[in-house]
C-alpha cells in the first residue's frame, strides 16, 4: 500500500515546478522588456477550471478566465508562481510554455481584453493581449 502511495505522489509535480523565477524577477523590477523575455523563453502558471487528464498528454485542461459581469470584458490571469494565485480562484493550475501562450492569445485575441500578471501581487502588471503577442514574437 505504501508503495502505491509513493508512486502516485511521485507523479505530482513538485511545488517549485509551478514557478517561473525569471518572470518573478522581471515583475519585481516592473520591466516590460524583461517580462517579455521571461514569457518568450520560460513558462507561466495558469489557473485551470479543470485539470488535464494525466494519462492523456493531449489534454492540457481548461483554462480559467475572468469575465467582468458589468462590461463583459474577459481577462486572462497569469502567475509567476502558483503561490501568488488568490485562493478565490479555481484551485487547479497548469504550467505552460511560451508556444502555448502565443497560441492561446492568438486563438482568443478577439475575446480577451487584458492579461494580468500576478494580479494579487506581489508585483502585478497588466498588458493588452496584442502587446504580449508582439513581445512573444520579438
N, CA, C and O atoms as CSV, one atom per row, in Angstrom:
chain,resi,resn,atom,element,x,y,z
A,1,UNK,N,N,0.823,-1.191,0.000
A,1,UNK,CA,C,0.000,0.000,0.000
A,1,UNK,C,C,0.867,1.256,0.000
A,1,UNK,O,O,0.579,2.197,-0.739
A,2,UNK,N,N,1.910,1.290,0.803
A,2,UNK,CA,C,2.777,2.466,0.861
A,2,UNK,C,C,3.482,2.682,-0.476
A,2,UNK,O,O,3.724,3.823,-0.869
A,3,UNK,N,N,3.814,1.598,-1.177
A,3,UNK,CA,C,4.480,1.735,-2.466
A,3,UNK,C,C,3.569,2.443,-3.468
A,3,UNK,O,O,4.026,3.292,-4.233
A,4,UNK,N,N,2.285,2.095,-3.463
A,4,UNK,CA,C,1.350,2.759,-4.367
A,4,UNK,C,C,1.261,4.244,-4.054
A,4,UNK,O,O,1.240,5.078,-4.959
A,5,UNK,N,N,1.211,4.564,-2.782
A,5,UNK,CA,C,1.088,5.955,-2.375
A,5,UNK,C,C,2.303,6.764,-2.830
A,5,UNK,O,O,2.152,7.864,-3.364
A,6,UNK,N,N,3.487,6.232,-2.624
A,6,UNK,CA,C,4.678,6.978,-3.015
A,6,UNK,C,C,4.791,7.064,-4.529
A,6,UNK,O,O,5.283,8.061,-5.057
A,7,UNK,N,N,4.336,6.018,-5.243
A,7,UNK,CA,C,4.363,6.060,-6.701
A,7,UNK,C,C,3.419,7.142,-7.206
A,7,UNK,O,O,3.767,7.900,-8.111
A,8,UNK,N,N,2.223,7.218,-6.623
A,8,UNK,CA,C,1.265,8.249,-7.019
A,8,UNK,C,C,1.797,9.624,-6.663
A,8,UNK,O,O,1.645,10.569,-7.437
A,9,UNK,N,N,2.411,9.744,-5.512
A,9,UNK,CA,C,2.953,11.029,-5.083
A,9,UNK,C,C,4.077,11.488,-6.008
A,9,UNK,O,O,4.247,12.687,-6.230
A,10,UNK,N,N,4.839,10.547,-6.543
A,10,UNK,CA,C,5.945,10.921,-7.415
A,10,UNK,C,C,5.450,11.466,-8.755
A,10,UNK,O,O,6.209,12.141,-9.451
A,11,UNK,N,N,4.200,11.194,-9.135
A,11,UNK,CA,C,3.650,11.723,-10.375
A,11,UNK,C,C,3.258,13.186,-10.242
A,11,UNK,O,O,3.183,13.899,-11.243
A,12,UNK,N,N,3.010,13.639,-9.027
A,12,UNK,CA,C,2.607,15.019,-8.812
A,12,UNK,C,C,3.813,15.930,-9.007
A,12,UNK,O,O,4.903,15.634,-8.516
A,13,UNK,N,N,3.622,17.044,-9.726
A,13,UNK,CA,C,4.737,17.986,-9.881
A,13,UNK,C,C,5.116,18.590,-8.533
A,13,UNK,O,O,4.262,18.821,-7.678
A,14,UNK,N,N,6.390,18.836,-8.363
A,14,UNK,CA,C,6.868,19.482,-7.142
A,14,UNK,C,C,6.430,20.943,-7.157
A,14,UNK,O,O,6.295,21.529,-8.231
A,15,UNK,N,N,6.207,21.545,-5.987
A,15,UNK,CA,C,5.755,22.938,-5.928
A,15,UNK,C,C,6.659,23.902,-6.694
A,15,UNK,O,O,6.173,24.861,-7.293
A,16,UNK,N,N,7.968,23.654,-6.679
A,16,UNK,CA,C,8.869,24.567,-7.378
A,16,UNK,C,C,8.698,24.516,-8.898
A,16,UNK,O,O,9.160,25.415,-9.600
A,17,UNK,N,N,8.034,23.468,-9.414
A,17,UNK,CA,C,7.776,23.393,-10.847
A,17,UNK,C,C,6.688,24.373,-11.266
A,17,UNK,O,O,6.571,24.687,-12.451
A,18,UNK,N,N,5.899,24.855,-10.333
A,18,UNK,CA,C,4.838,25.806,-10.631
A,18,UNK,C,C,5.313,27.215,-10.313
A,18,UNK,O,O,4.636,27.980,-9.627
A,19,UNK,N,N,6.500,27.540,-10.830
A,19,UNK,CA,C,7.106,28.846,-10.604
A,19,UNK,C,C,8.012,29.188,-11.779
A,19,UNK,O,O,8.685,28.321,-12.337
A,20,UNK,N,N,8.019,30.453,-12.142
A,20,UNK,CA,C,8.951,30.964,-13.132
A,20,UNK,C,C,9.787,32.045,-12.454
A,20,UNK,O,O,9.330,33.174,-12.278
A,21,UNK,N,N,10.990,31.699,-12.084
A,21,UNK,CA,C,11.872,32.644,-11.389
A,21,UNK,C,C,12.164,33.864,-12.257
A,21,UNK,O,O,12.195,34.988,-11.757
A,22,UNK,N,N,12.379,33.649,-13.557
A,22,UNK,CA,C,12.667,34.773,-14.459
A,22,UNK,C,C,11.486,35.735,-14.517
A,22,UNK,O,O,11.680,36.951,-14.505
A,23,UNK,N,N,10.273,35.209,-14.578
A,23,UNK,CA,C,9.092,36.075,-14.616
A,23,UNK,C,C,8.916,36.805,-13.283
A,23,UNK,O,O,8.577,37.988,-13.267
A,24,UNK,N,N,9.141,36.120,-12.185
A,24,UNK,CA,C,9.030,36.747,-10.861
A,24,UNK,C,C,10.013,37.918,-10.739
A,24,UNK,O,O,9.653,38.982,-10.235
A,25,UNK,N,N,11.239,37.722,-11.196
A,25,UNK,CA,C,12.249,38.786,-11.109
A,25,UNK,C,C,11.895,39.956,-12.027
A,25,UNK,O,O,12.082,41.116,-11.658
A,26,UNK,N,N,11.389,39.656,-13.211
A,26,UNK,CA,C,11.005,40.713,-14.154
A,26,UNK,C,C,9.842,41.540,-13.610
A,26,UNK,O,O,9.826,42.764,-13.741
A,27,UNK,N,N,8.870,40.863,-12.999
A,27,UNK,CA,C,7.734,41.576,-12.419
A,27,UNK,C,C,8.178,42.421,-11.229
A,27,UNK,O,O,7.667,43.521,-11.018
A,28,UNK,N,N,9.123,41.911,-10.459
A,28,UNK,CA,C,9.634,42.674,-9.317
A,28,UNK,C,C,10.253,43.992,-9.785
A,28,UNK,O,O,10.104,45.022,-9.128
A,29,UNK,N,N,10.943,43.952,-10.916
A,29,UNK,CA,C,11.570,45.155,-11.471
A,29,UNK,C,C,10.575,46.014,-12.251
A,29,UNK,O,O,10.880,47.153,-12.606
A,30,UNK,N,N,9.376,45.465,-12.518
A,30,UNK,CA,C,8.371,46.148,-13.353
A,30,UNK,C,C,8.979,46.528,-14.704
A,30,UNK,O,O,8.752,47.622,-15.220
A,31,UNK,N,N,9.753,45.601,-15.260
A,31,UNK,CA,C,10.473,45.802,-16.517
A,31,UNK,C,C,9.775,45.001,-17.612
A,31,UNK,O,O,9.899,43.777,-17.662
A,32,UNK,N,N,9.037,45.691,-18.496
A,32,UNK,CA,C,8.264,45.005,-19.531
A,32,UNK,C,C,9.154,44.219,-20.488
A,32,UNK,O,O,8.763,43.149,-20.955
A,33,UNK,N,N,10.339,44.734,-20.783
A,33,UNK,CA,C,11.258,44.009,-21.668
A,33,UNK,C,C,11.687,42.688,-21.017
A,33,UNK,O,O,11.755,41.657,-21.685
A,34,UNK,N,N,11.974,42.724,-19.719
A,34,UNK,CA,C,12.357,41.501,-19.002
A,34,UNK,C,C,11.171,40.548,-18.888
A,34,UNK,O,O,11.344,39.332,-18.973
A,35,UNK,N,N,9.957,41.093,-18.697
A,35,UNK,CA,C,8.752,40.254,-18.663
A,35,UNK,C,C,8.590,39.548,-20.008
A,35,UNK,O,O,8.323,38.348,-20.062
A,36,UNK,N,N,8.753,40.303,-21.085
A,36,UNK,CA,C,8.638,39.719,-22.432
A,36,UNK,C,C,9.658,38.605,-22.628
A,36,UNK,O,O,9.333,37.543,-23.159
A,37,UNK,N,N,10.879,38.850,-22.203
A,37,UNK,CA,C,11.932,37.835,-22.330
A,37,UNK,C,C,11.595,36.596,-21.506
A,37,UNK,O,O,11.767,35.469,-21.971
A,38,UNK,N,N,11.113,36.810,-20.281
A,38,UNK,CA,C,10.744,35.681,-19.415
A,38,UNK,C,C,9.591,34.875,-20.020
A,38,UNK,O,O,9.602,33.644,-19.979
A,39,UNK,N,N,8.608,35.563,-20.574
A,39,UNK,CA,C,7.479,34.860,-21.202
A,39,UNK,C,C,7.916,34.130,-22.459
A,39,UNK,O,O,7.445,33.027,-22.737
A,40,UNK,N,N,8.820,34.744,-23.224
A,40,UNK,CA,C,9.271,34.166,-24.500
A,40,UNK,C,C,10.121,32.912,-24.288
A,40,UNK,O,O,10.078,31.986,-25.098
A,41,UNK,N,N,10.890,32.884,-23.200
A,41,UNK,CA,C,11.833,31.783,-23.001
A,41,UNK,C,C,11.534,30.911,-21.792
A,41,UNK,O,O,12.323,30.031,-21.448
A,42,UNK,N,N,10.407,31.149,-21.150
A,42,UNK,CA,C,10.109,30.390,-19.939
A,42,UNK,C,C,8.703,29.840,-19.926
A,42,UNK,O,O,8.095,29.578,-20.964
A,43,UNK,N,N,8.211,29.675,-18.720
A,43,UNK,CA,C,6.881,29.119,-18.526
A,43,UNK,C,C,6.041,30.092,-17.709
A,43,UNK,O,O,6.551,31.040,-17.111
A,44,UNK,N,N,4.742,29.827,-17.704
A,44,UNK,CA,C,3.798,30.673,-16.981
A,44,UNK,C,C,2.813,29.780,-16.251
A,44,UNK,O,O,2.391,28.751,-16.778
A,45,UNK,N,N,2.448,30.168,-15.042
A,45,UNK,CA,C,1.450,29.446,-14.257
A,45,UNK,C,C,0.073,30.013,-14.618
A,45,UNK,O,O,-0.141,31.225,-14.596
A,46,UNK,N,N,-0.853,29.107,-14.951
A,46,UNK,CA,C,-2.181,29.495,-15.417
A,46,UNK,C,C,-3.233,28.794,-14.561
A,46,UNK,O,O,-3.135,27.587,-14.339
A,47,UNK,N,N,-4.248,29.532,-14.073
A,47,UNK,CA,C,-5.326,28.873,-13.317
A,47,UNK,C,C,-6.189,28.028,-14.259
A,47,UNK,O,O,-6.482,28.423,-15.388
A,48,UNK,N,N,-6.579,26.871,-13.766
A,48,UNK,CA,C,-7.377,25.948,-14.567
A,48,UNK,C,C,-8.742,25.728,-13.944
A,48,UNK,O,O,-8.865,25.544,-12.733
A,49,UNK,N,N,-9.762,25.748,-14.781
A,49,UNK,CA,C,-11.105,25.405,-14.353
A,49,UNK,C,C,-11.192,23.896,-14.155
A,49,UNK,O,O,-11.850,23.394,-13.244
A,50,UNK,N,N,-10.493,23.194,-15.057
A,50,UNK,CA,C,-10.440,21.738,-14.996
A,50,UNK,C,C,-9.029,21.310,-15.360
A,50,UNK,O,O,-8.503,21.706,-16.400
A,51,UNK,N,N,-8.412,20.494,-14.498
A,51,UNK,CA,C,-7.074,19.974,-14.789
A,51,UNK,C,C,-7.145,18.946,-15.905
A,51,UNK,O,O,-8.172,18.299,-16.109
A,52,UNK,N,N,-6.052,18.806,-16.615
A,52,UNK,CA,C,-5.979,17.824,-17.692
A,52,UNK,C,C,-5.863,16.412,-17.161
A,52,UNK,O,O,-5.475,16.192,-16.014
A,53,UNK,N,N,-6.203,15.465,-18.009
A,53,UNK,CA,C,-6.087,14.040,-17.696
A,53,UNK,C,C,-4.615,13.650,-17.792
A,53,UNK,O,O,-4.010,13.760,-18.858
A,54,UNK,N,N,-4.042,13.198,-16.686
A,54,UNK,CA,C,-2.614,12.831,-16.661
A,54,UNK,C,C,-2.267,11.715,-17.640
A,54,UNK,O,O,-1.128,11.612,-18.094
A,55,UNK,N,N,-3.245,10.886,-17.959
A,55,UNK,CA,C,-2.990,9.771,-18.875
A,55,UNK,C,C,-3.149,10.168,-20.338
A,55,UNK,O,O,-2.910,9.354,-21.230
A,56,UNK,N,N,-3.550,11.409,-20.593
A,56,UNK,CA,C,-3.727,11.885,-21.957
A,56,UNK,C,C,-2.879,13.137,-22.152
A,56,UNK,O,O,-3.277,14.222,-21.727
A,57,UNK,N,N,-1.721,13.002,-22.786
A,57,UNK,CA,C,-0.834,14.163,-22.945
A,57,UNK,C,C,-1.436,15.271,-23.811
A,57,UNK,O,O,-0.939,16.397,-23.793
A,58,UNK,N,N,-2.480,14.977,-24.559
A,58,UNK,CA,C,-3.118,15.995,-25.381
A,58,UNK,C,C,-4.146,16.821,-24.610
A,58,UNK,O,O,-4.640,17.829,-25.117
A,59,UNK,N,N,-4.470,16.396,-23.386
A,59,UNK,CA,C,-5.446,17.099,-22.569
A,59,UNK,C,C,-4.713,18.004,-21.588
A,59,UNK,O,O,-4.205,17.546,-20.564
A,60,UNK,N,N,-4.664,19.289,-21.908
A,60,UNK,CA,C,-3.971,20.250,-21.050
A,60,UNK,C,C,-4.857,20.882,-20.008
A,60,UNK,O,O,-4.408,21.735,-19.243
A,61,UNK,N,N,-6.115,20.475,-19.968
A,61,UNK,CA,C,-7.045,21.064,-19.019
A,61,UNK,C,C,-7.821,22.202,-19.653
A,61,UNK,O,O,-7.707,22.455,-20.852
A,62,UNK,N,N,-8.606,22.883,-18.842
A,62,UNK,CA,C,-9.425,24.002,-19.310
A,62,UNK,C,C,-9.012,25.260,-18.555
A,62,UNK,O,O,-9.163,25.343,-17.336
A,63,UNK,N,N,-8.497,26.224,-19.283
A,63,UNK,CA,C,-8.006,27.467,-18.699
A,63,UNK,C,C,-9.174,28.295,-18.170
A,63,UNK,O,O,-10.217,28.412,-18.814
A,64,UNK,N,N,-8.975,28.864,-16.985
A,64,UNK,CA,C,-9.977,29.724,-16.378
A,64,UNK,C,C,-9.689,31.167,-16.765
A,64,UNK,O,O,-8.547,31.619,-16.677
A,65,UNK,N,N,-10.707,31.884,-17.190
A,65,UNK,CA,C,-10.587,33.313,-17.457
A,65,UNK,C,C,-11.643,34.041,-16.634
A,65,UNK,O,O,-12.630,33.446,-16.201
A,66,UNK,N,N,-11.422,35.330,-16.426
A,66,UNK,CA,C,-12.341,36.141,-15.648
A,66,UNK,C,C,-13.165,37.015,-16.590
A,66,UNK,O,O,-12.608,37.716,-17.435
A,67,UNK,N,N,-14.479,36.974,-16.448
A,67,UNK,CA,C,-15.361,37.849,-17.223
A,67,UNK,C,C,-16.014,38.854,-16.276
A,67,UNK,O,O,-16.690,38.475,-15.319
A,68,UNK,N,N,-15.803,40.139,-16.556
A,68,UNK,CA,C,-16.415,41.209,-15.773
A,68,UNK,C,C,-17.899,41.256,-16.133
A,68,UNK,O,O,-18.256,41.503,-17.285
A,69,UNK,N,N,-18.753,41.020,-15.149
A,69,UNK,CA,C,-20.193,40.982,-15.407
A,69,UNK,C,C,-20.730,42.327,-15.886
A,69,UNK,O,O,-21.681,42.368,-16.667
A,70,UNK,N,N,-20.140,43.413,-15.434
A,70,UNK,CA,C,-20.632,44.741,-15.798
A,70,UNK,C,C,-20.289,45.109,-17.242
A,70,UNK,O,O,-21.112,45.698,-17.943
A,71,UNK,N,N,-19.076,44.765,-17.689
A,71,UNK,CA,C,-18.619,45.189,-19.015
A,71,UNK,C,C,-18.555,44.054,-20.034
A,71,UNK,O,O,-18.576,44.296,-21.241
A,72,UNK,N,N,-18.478,42.823,-19.551
A,72,UNK,CA,C,-18.301,41.685,-20.453
A,72,UNK,C,C,-16.853,41.459,-20.838
A,72,UNK,O,O,-16.546,40.507,-21.555
A,73,UNK,N,N,-15.948,42.330,-20.369
A,73,UNK,CA,C,-14.527,42.172,-20.677
A,73,UNK,C,C,-13.998,40.871,-20.084
A,73,UNK,O,O,-14.398,40.464,-18.993
A,74,UNK,N,N,-13.090,40.223,-20.820
A,74,UNK,CA,C,-12.509,38.954,-20.389
A,74,UNK,C,C,-11.022,39.160,-20.140
A,74,UNK,O,O,-10.311,39.726,-20.971
A,75,UNK,N,N,-10.567,38.696,-18.993
A,75,UNK,CA,C,-9.153,38.806,-18.627
A,75,UNK,C,C,-8.549,37.422,-18.466
A,75,UNK,O,O,-9.175,36.515,-17.918
A,76,UNK,N,N,-7.327,37.275,-18.950
A,76,UNK,CA,C,-6.527,36.081,-18.709
A,76,UNK,C,C,-5.595,36.416,-17.566
A,76,UNK,O,O,-4.931,37.452,-17.587
A,77,UNK,N,N,-5.539,35.555,-16.575
A,77,UNK,CA,C,-4.657,35.764,-15.434
A,77,UNK,C,C,-3.485,34.799,-15.532
A,77,UNK,O,O,-3.666,33.591,-15.683
A,78,UNK,N,N,-2.285,35.350,-15.443
A,78,UNK,CA,C,-1.055,34.556,-15.469
A,78,UNK,C,C,-0.289,34.837,-14.185
A,78,UNK,O,O,-0.385,35.922,-13.612
A,79,UNK,N,N,0.469,33.845,-13.745
A,79,UNK,CA,C,1.201,33.994,-12.487
A,79,UNK,C,C,2.641,33.536,-12.646
A,79,UNK,O,O,2.941,32.622,-13.414
A,80,UNK,N,N,3.524,34.190,-11.901
A,80,UNK,CA,C,4.929,33.785,-11.874
A,80,UNK,C,C,5.122,32.606,-10.925
A,80,UNK,O,O,6.109,31.876,-11.017
A,81,UNK,N,N,4.167,32.428,-10.014
A,81,UNK,CA,C,4.269,31.377,-9.007
A,81,UNK,C,C,2.857,30.985,-8.598
A,81,UNK,O,O,2.006,31.852,-8.400
A,82,UNK,N,N,2.603,29.701,-8.471
A,82,UNK,CA,C,1.276,29.227,-8.062
A,82,UNK,C,C,0.887,29.798,-6.697
A,82,UNK,O,O,-0.300,29.945,-6.404
A,83,UNK,N,N,1.871,30.118,-5.867
A,83,UNK,CA,C,1.593,30.681,-4.544
A,83,UNK,C,C,0.972,32.076,-4.637
A,83,UNK,O,O,0.346,32.534,-3.681
A,84,UNK,N,N,1.136,32.754,-5.771
A,84,UNK,CA,C,0.596,34.099,-5.947
A,84,UNK,C,C,-0.860,34.092,-6.408
A,84,UNK,O,O,-1.494,35.146,-6.460
A,85,UNK,N,N,-1.391,32.929,-6.741
A,85,UNK,CA,C,-2.774,32.821,-7.208
A,85,UNK,C,C,-3.705,32.991,-6.017
A,85,UNK,O,O,-3.576,32.276,-5.023
A,86,UNK,N,N,-4.647,33.936,-6.105
A,86,UNK,CA,C,-5.585,34.130,-4.996
A,86,UNK,C,C,-6.408,32.868,-4.729
A,86,UNK,O,O,-6.741,32.120,-5.649
A,87,UNK,N,N,-6.722,32.652,-3.479
A,87,UNK,CA,C,-7.447,31.451,-3.060
A,87,UNK,C,C,-8.861,31.394,-3.620
A,87,UNK,O,O,-9.434,30.309,-3.721
A,88,UNK,N,N,-9.442,32.544,-3.988
A,88,UNK,CA,C,-10.811,32.525,-4.502
A,88,UNK,C,C,-10.899,32.113,-5.965
A,88,UNK,O,O,-12.001,32.010,-6.503
A,89,UNK,N,N,-9.767,31.873,-6.624
A,89,UNK,CA,C,-9.773,31.347,-7.987
A,89,UNK,C,C,-9.870,29.829,-7.916
A,89,UNK,O,O,-9.610,29.241,-6.867
A,90,UNK,N,N,-10.243,29.186,-9.025
A,90,UNK,CA,C,-10.268,27.716,-9.010
A,90,UNK,C,C,-8.928,27.164,-8.513
A,90,UNK,O,O,-7.883,27.761,-8.771
A,91,UNK,N,N,-8.951,26.037,-7.806
A,91,UNK,CA,C,-7.727,25.540,-7.168
A,91,UNK,C,C,-6.673,24.985,-8.128
A,91,UNK,O,O,-5.493,24.958,-7.778
A,92,UNK,N,N,-7.055,24.550,-9.302
A,92,UNK,CA,C,-6.099,23.932,-10.218
A,92,UNK,C,C,-5.214,24.945,-10.914
A,92,UNK,O,O,-5.626,26.076,-11.172
A,93,UNK,N,N,-3.989,24.529,-11.217
A,93,UNK,CA,C,-3.064,25.340,-12.004
A,93,UNK,C,C,-2.346,24.437,-12.992
A,93,UNK,O,O,-2.205,23.232,-12.782
A,94,UNK,N,N,-1.905,25.048,-14.060
A,94,UNK,CA,C,-1.067,24.366,-15.037
A,94,UNK,C,C,0.134,25.243,-15.306
A,94,UNK,O,O,0.106,26.447,-15.048
A,95,UNK,N,N,1.181,24.646,-15.820
A,95,UNK,CA,C,2.355,25.429,-16.191
A,95,UNK,C,C,2.543,25.253,-17.690
A,95,UNK,O,O,2.660,24.134,-18.190
A,96,UNK,N,N,2.569,26.372,-18.395
A,96,UNK,CA,C,2.528,26.347,-19.852
A,96,UNK,C,C,3.698,27.103,-20.460
A,96,UNK,O,O,4.259,28.013,-19.851
A,97,UNK,N,N,4.049,26.710,-21.660
A,97,UNK,CA,C,5.177,27.283,-22.394
A,97,UNK,C,C,4.770,28.553,-23.141
A,97,UNK,O,O,3.592,28.901,-23.215
A,98,UNK,N,N,5.765,29.226,-23.686
A,98,UNK,CA,C,5.510,30.418,-24.497
A,98,UNK,C,C,4.733,30.055,-25.760
A,98,UNK,O,O,3.916,30.847,-26.232
A,99,UNK,N,N,4.975,28.884,-26.303
A,99,UNK,CA,C,4.239,28.443,-27.502
A,99,UNK,C,C,2.758,28.314,-27.183
A,99,UNK,O,O,1.908,28.708,-27.982
A,100,UNK,N,N,2.451,27.763,-26.018
A,100,UNK,CA,C,1.055,27.643,-25.617
A,100,UNK,C,C,0.443,29.034,-25.453
A,100,UNK,O,O,-0.658,29.288,-25.943
A,101,UNK,N,N,1.151,29.937,-24.765
A,101,UNK,CA,C,0.634,31.280,-24.516
A,101,UNK,C,C,0.375,32.001,-25.835
A,101,UNK,O,O,-0.662,32.646,-25.996
A,102,UNK,N,N,1.301,31.898,-26.771
A,102,UNK,CA,C,1.136,32.532,-28.086
A,102,UNK,C,C,-0.107,31.979,-28.783
A,102,UNK,O,O,-0.916,32.744,-29.308
A,103,UNK,N,N,-0.260,30.661,-28.791
A,103,UNK,CA,C,-1.411,30.033,-29.453
A,103,UNK,C,C,-2.720,30.420,-28.764
A,103,UNK,O,O,-3.715,30.696,-29.433
A,104,UNK,N,N,-2.722,30.439,-27.433
A,104,UNK,CA,C,-3.940,30.766,-26.683
A,104,UNK,C,C,-4.348,32.213,-26.943
A,104,UNK,O,O,-5.517,32.489,-27.210
A,105,UNK,N,N,-3.393,33.134,-26.866
A,105,UNK,CA,C,-3.710,34.543,-27.102
A,105,UNK,C,C,-4.141,34.786,-28.546
A,105,UNK,O,O,-5.026,35.603,-28.801
A,106,UNK,N,N,-3.529,34.090,-29.478
A,106,UNK,CA,C,-3.906,34.235,-30.885
A,106,UNK,C,C,-5.324,33.726,-31.111
A,106,UNK,O,O,-6.125,34.380,-31.778
A,107,UNK,N,N,-5.629,32.572,-30.561
A,107,UNK,CA,C,-6.960,31.974,-30.715
A,107,UNK,C,C,-8.041,32.850,-30.092
A,107,UNK,O,O,-9.135,32.983,-30.640
A,108,UNK,N,N,-7.730,33.442,-28.953
A,108,UNK,CA,C,-8.742,34.194,-28.190
A,108,UNK,C,C,-8.507,35.706,-28.227
A,108,UNK,O,O,-8.977,36.419,-27.340
A,109,UNK,N,N,-7.794,36.203,-29.230
A,109,UNK,CA,C,-7.432,37.630,-29.270
A,109,UNK,C,C,-8.647,38.544,-29.404
A,109,UNK,O,O,-8.591,39.702,-28.989
A,110,UNK,N,N,-9.740,38.048,-29.974
A,110,UNK,CA,C,-10.947,38.869,-30.105
A,110,UNK,C,C,-11.766,38.876,-28.811
A,110,UNK,O,O,-12.625,39.739,-28.629
A,111,UNK,N,N,-11.508,37.925,-27.918
A,111,UNK,CA,C,-12.284,37.784,-26.683
A,111,UNK,C,C,-11.564,38.381,-25.482
A,111,UNK,O,O,-12.166,39.107,-24.690
A,112,UNK,N,N,-10.286,38.078,-25.347
A,112,UNK,CA,C,-9.513,38.546,-24.189
A,112,UNK,C,C,-9.170,40.020,-24.368
A,112,UNK,O,O,-8.579,40.412,-25.374
A,113,UNK,N,N,-9.542,40.825,-23.391
A,113,UNK,CA,C,-9.306,42.263,-23.477
A,113,UNK,C,C,-8.052,42.697,-22.728
A,113,UNK,O,O,-7.466,43.733,-23.042
A,114,UNK,N,N,-7.639,41.911,-21.739
A,114,UNK,CA,C,-6.436,42.258,-20.981
A,114,UNK,C,C,-5.834,40.995,-20.363
A,114,UNK,O,O,-6.511,39.983,-20.186
A,115,UNK,N,N,-4.565,41.085,-20.047
A,115,UNK,CA,C,-3.854,40.000,-19.369
A,115,UNK,C,C,-3.258,40.590,-18.100
A,115,UNK,O,O,-2.550,41.596,-18.138
A,116,UNK,N,N,-3.557,39.948,-16.977
A,116,UNK,CA,C,-2.989,40.353,-15.693
A,116,UNK,C,C,-1.899,39.361,-15.322
A,116,UNK,O,O,-2.081,38.150,-15.438
A,117,UNK,N,N,-0.774,39.881,-14.878
A,117,UNK,CA,C,0.335,39.068,-14.396
A,117,UNK,C,C,0.428,39.279,-12.886
A,117,UNK,O,O,0.596,40.407,-12.422
A,118,UNK,N,N,0.319,38.199,-12.128
A,118,UNK,CA,C,0.359,38.263,-10.654
A,118,UNK,C,C,-0.598,39.331,-10.130
A,118,UNK,O,O,-0.197,40.223,-9.383
A,119,UNK,N,N,-1.855,39.234,-10.525
A,119,UNK,CA,C,-2.873,40.247,-10.226
A,119,UNK,C,C,-2.951,40.608,-8.742
A,119,UNK,O,O,-3.217,41.762,-8.407
A,120,UNK,N,N,-2.726,39.658,-7.863
A,120,UNK,CA,C,-2.814,39.919,-6.422
A,120,UNK,C,C,-1.452,40.236,-5.813
A,120,UNK,O,O,-1.316,40.307,-4.591
A,121,UNK,N,N,-0.455,40.424,-6.655
A,121,UNK,CA,C,0.881,40.758,-6.170
A,121,UNK,C,C,1.763,39.537,-6.052
A,121,UNK,O,O,1.323,38.421,-6.329
A,122,UNK,N,N,2.961,39.728,-5.658
A,122,UNK,CA,C,3.489,40.914,-5.004
A,122,UNK,C,C,3.837,42.056,-5.965
A,122,UNK,O,O,3.998,43.189,-5.512
A,123,UNK,N,N,3.959,41.802,-7.269
A,123,UNK,CA,C,4.335,42.845,-8.226
A,123,UNK,C,C,3.463,42.719,-9.476
A,123,UNK,O,O,3.929,42.228,-10.504
A,124,UNK,N,N,2.202,43.156,-9.399
A,124,UNK,CA,C,1.288,42.960,-10.529
A,124,UNK,C,C,1.628,43.846,-11.726
A,124,UNK,O,O,2.184,44.936,-11.592
A,125,UNK,N,N,1.273,43.335,-12.890
A,125,UNK,CA,C,1.364,44.097,-14.142
A,125,UNK,C,C,0.145,43.734,-14.968
A,125,UNK,O,O,-0.501,42.711,-14.743
A,126,UNK,N,N,-0.156,44.598,-15.931
A,126,UNK,CA,C,-1.270,44.373,-16.835
A,126,UNK,C,C,-0.821,44.760,-18.232
A,126,UNK,O,O,-0.086,45.732,-18.408
A,127,UNK,N,N,-1.267,43.989,-19.240
A,127,UNK,CA,C,-0.910,44.306,-20.618
A,127,UNK,C,C,-2.021,43.837,-21.545
A,127,UNK,O,O,-2.705,42.854,-21.262
A,128,UNK,N,N,-2.195,44.546,-22.655
A,128,UNK,CA,C,-3.156,44.070,-23.648
A,128,UNK,C,C,-2.600,42.819,-24.348
A,128,UNK,O,O,-1.385,42.679,-24.486
A,129,UNK,N,N,-3.474,41.920,-24.785
A,129,UNK,CA,C,-3.008,40.690,-25.445
A,129,UNK,C,C,-2.105,40.965,-26.653
A,129,UNK,O,O,-1.121,40.255,-26.861
A,130,UNK,N,N,-2.431,41.984,-27.443
A,130,UNK,CA,C,-1.610,42.276,-28.624
A,130,UNK,C,C,-0.180,42.667,-28.249
A,130,UNK,O,O,0.764,42.347,-28.971
A,131,UNK,N,N,-0.025,43.355,-27.123
A,131,UNK,CA,C,1.309,43.732,-26.656
A,131,UNK,C,C,2.104,42.485,-26.242
A,131,UNK,O,O,3.294,42.374,-26.534
A,132,UNK,N,N,1.439,41.558,-25.566
A,132,UNK,CA,C,2.117,40.315,-25.183
A,132,UNK,C,C,2.449,39.468,-26.399
A,132,UNK,O,O,3.515,38.855,-26.460
A,133,UNK,N,N,1.536,39.431,-27.375
A,133,UNK,CA,C,1.819,38.676,-28.609
A,133,UNK,C,C,3.026,39.269,-29.326
A,133,UNK,O,O,3.888,38.532,-29.805
A,134,UNK,N,N,3.091,40.576,-29.401
A,134,UNK,CA,C,4.249,41.234,-30.039
A,134,UNK,C,C,5.532,40.896,-29.285
A,134,UNK,O,O,6.574,40.667,-29.900
A,135,UNK,N,N,5.459,40.863,-27.960
A,135,UNK,CA,C,6.638,40.523,-27.151
A,135,UNK,C,C,7.048,39.078,-27.377
A,135,UNK,O,O,8.239,38.771,-27.438
A,136,UNK,N,N,6.070,38.187,-27.503
A,136,UNK,CA,C,6.381,36.769,-27.735
A,136,UNK,C,C,6.977,36.536,-29.106
A,136,UNK,O,O,7.755,35.602,-29.300
A,137,UNK,N,N,6.618,37.375,-30.050
A,137,UNK,CA,C,7.109,37.207,-31.429
A,137,UNK,C,C,8.400,37.965,-31.708
A,137,UNK,O,O,8.998,37.805,-32.773
A,138,UNK,N,N,8.836,38.794,-30.750
A,138,UNK,CA,C,10.050,39.618,-30.965
A,138,UNK,C,C,11.296,38.767,-31.032
A,138,UNK,O,O,12.395,39.293,-31.207
